[in-house]
XYZ file of C-alpha atoms in Angstrom:
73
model
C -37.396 -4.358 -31.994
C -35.815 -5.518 -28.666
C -37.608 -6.477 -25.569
C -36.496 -6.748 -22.081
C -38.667 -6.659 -19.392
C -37.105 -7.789 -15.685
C -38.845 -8.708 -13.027
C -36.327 -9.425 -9.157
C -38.146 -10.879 -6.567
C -37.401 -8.704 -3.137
C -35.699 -11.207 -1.853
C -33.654 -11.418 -4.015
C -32.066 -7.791 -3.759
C -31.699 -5.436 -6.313
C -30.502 -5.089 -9.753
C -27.500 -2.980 -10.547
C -27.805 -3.591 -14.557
C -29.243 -4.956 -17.083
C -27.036 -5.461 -20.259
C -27.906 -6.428 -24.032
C -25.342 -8.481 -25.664
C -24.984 -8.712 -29.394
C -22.178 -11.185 -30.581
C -20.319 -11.087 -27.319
C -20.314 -7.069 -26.838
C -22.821 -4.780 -24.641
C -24.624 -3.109 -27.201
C -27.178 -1.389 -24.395
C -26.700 -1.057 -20.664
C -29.523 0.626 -18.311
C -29.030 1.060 -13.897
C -31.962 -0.112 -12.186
C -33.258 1.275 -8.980
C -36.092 -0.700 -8.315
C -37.548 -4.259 -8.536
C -38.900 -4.089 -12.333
C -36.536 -2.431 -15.362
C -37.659 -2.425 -19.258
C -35.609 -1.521 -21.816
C -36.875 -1.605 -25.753
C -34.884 0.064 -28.520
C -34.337 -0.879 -32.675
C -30.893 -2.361 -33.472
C -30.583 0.104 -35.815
C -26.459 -0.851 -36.115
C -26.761 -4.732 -36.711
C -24.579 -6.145 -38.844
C -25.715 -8.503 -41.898
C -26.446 -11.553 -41.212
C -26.799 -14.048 -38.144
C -26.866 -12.049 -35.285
C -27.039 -13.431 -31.709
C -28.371 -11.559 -28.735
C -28.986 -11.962 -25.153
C -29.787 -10.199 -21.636
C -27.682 -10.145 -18.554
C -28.713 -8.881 -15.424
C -26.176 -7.690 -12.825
C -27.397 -7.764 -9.202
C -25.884 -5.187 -6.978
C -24.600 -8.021 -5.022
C -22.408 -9.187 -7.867
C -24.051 -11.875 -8.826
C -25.099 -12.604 -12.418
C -27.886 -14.243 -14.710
C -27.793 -14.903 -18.540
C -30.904 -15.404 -20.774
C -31.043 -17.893 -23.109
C -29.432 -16.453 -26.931
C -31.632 -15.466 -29.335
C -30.324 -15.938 -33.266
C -31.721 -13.411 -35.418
C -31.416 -13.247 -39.349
């Protein structure tokens, strides 16, 4: 199961997306209207193996953040 819970300060503005990235390619992508966004969902299409993932929110400003990768399998 995959986790993302997002919280933006006010200040600093609001969050267009938030992506899931499996091995380099958005696997999930969800708008955001307001200052929280969650997103949870199974992997159900993983492929064998190591698998890496990782969140990456899109303010509506342009600007970007990355989590940290998380290796699975």
């Amino acid at each position: 199961e995959i986790e993302v819970d997002v919280a933006i300060p006010p200040e600093e503005g609001k969050l267009a997306w938030l992506q899931v990235i499996r091995n380099g390619q958005i696997i999930r992508r969800v708008g955001s209207e307001g200052p929280r966004t969650k997103l949870s969902f199974r992997d159900e299409s993983a492929p064998e193996g190591v698998t890496w993932y990782y969140a990456r929110l899109v303010m509506a400003s342009g600007d970007q953040a990355w989590s940290s990768a998380v290796w699975v399998g």
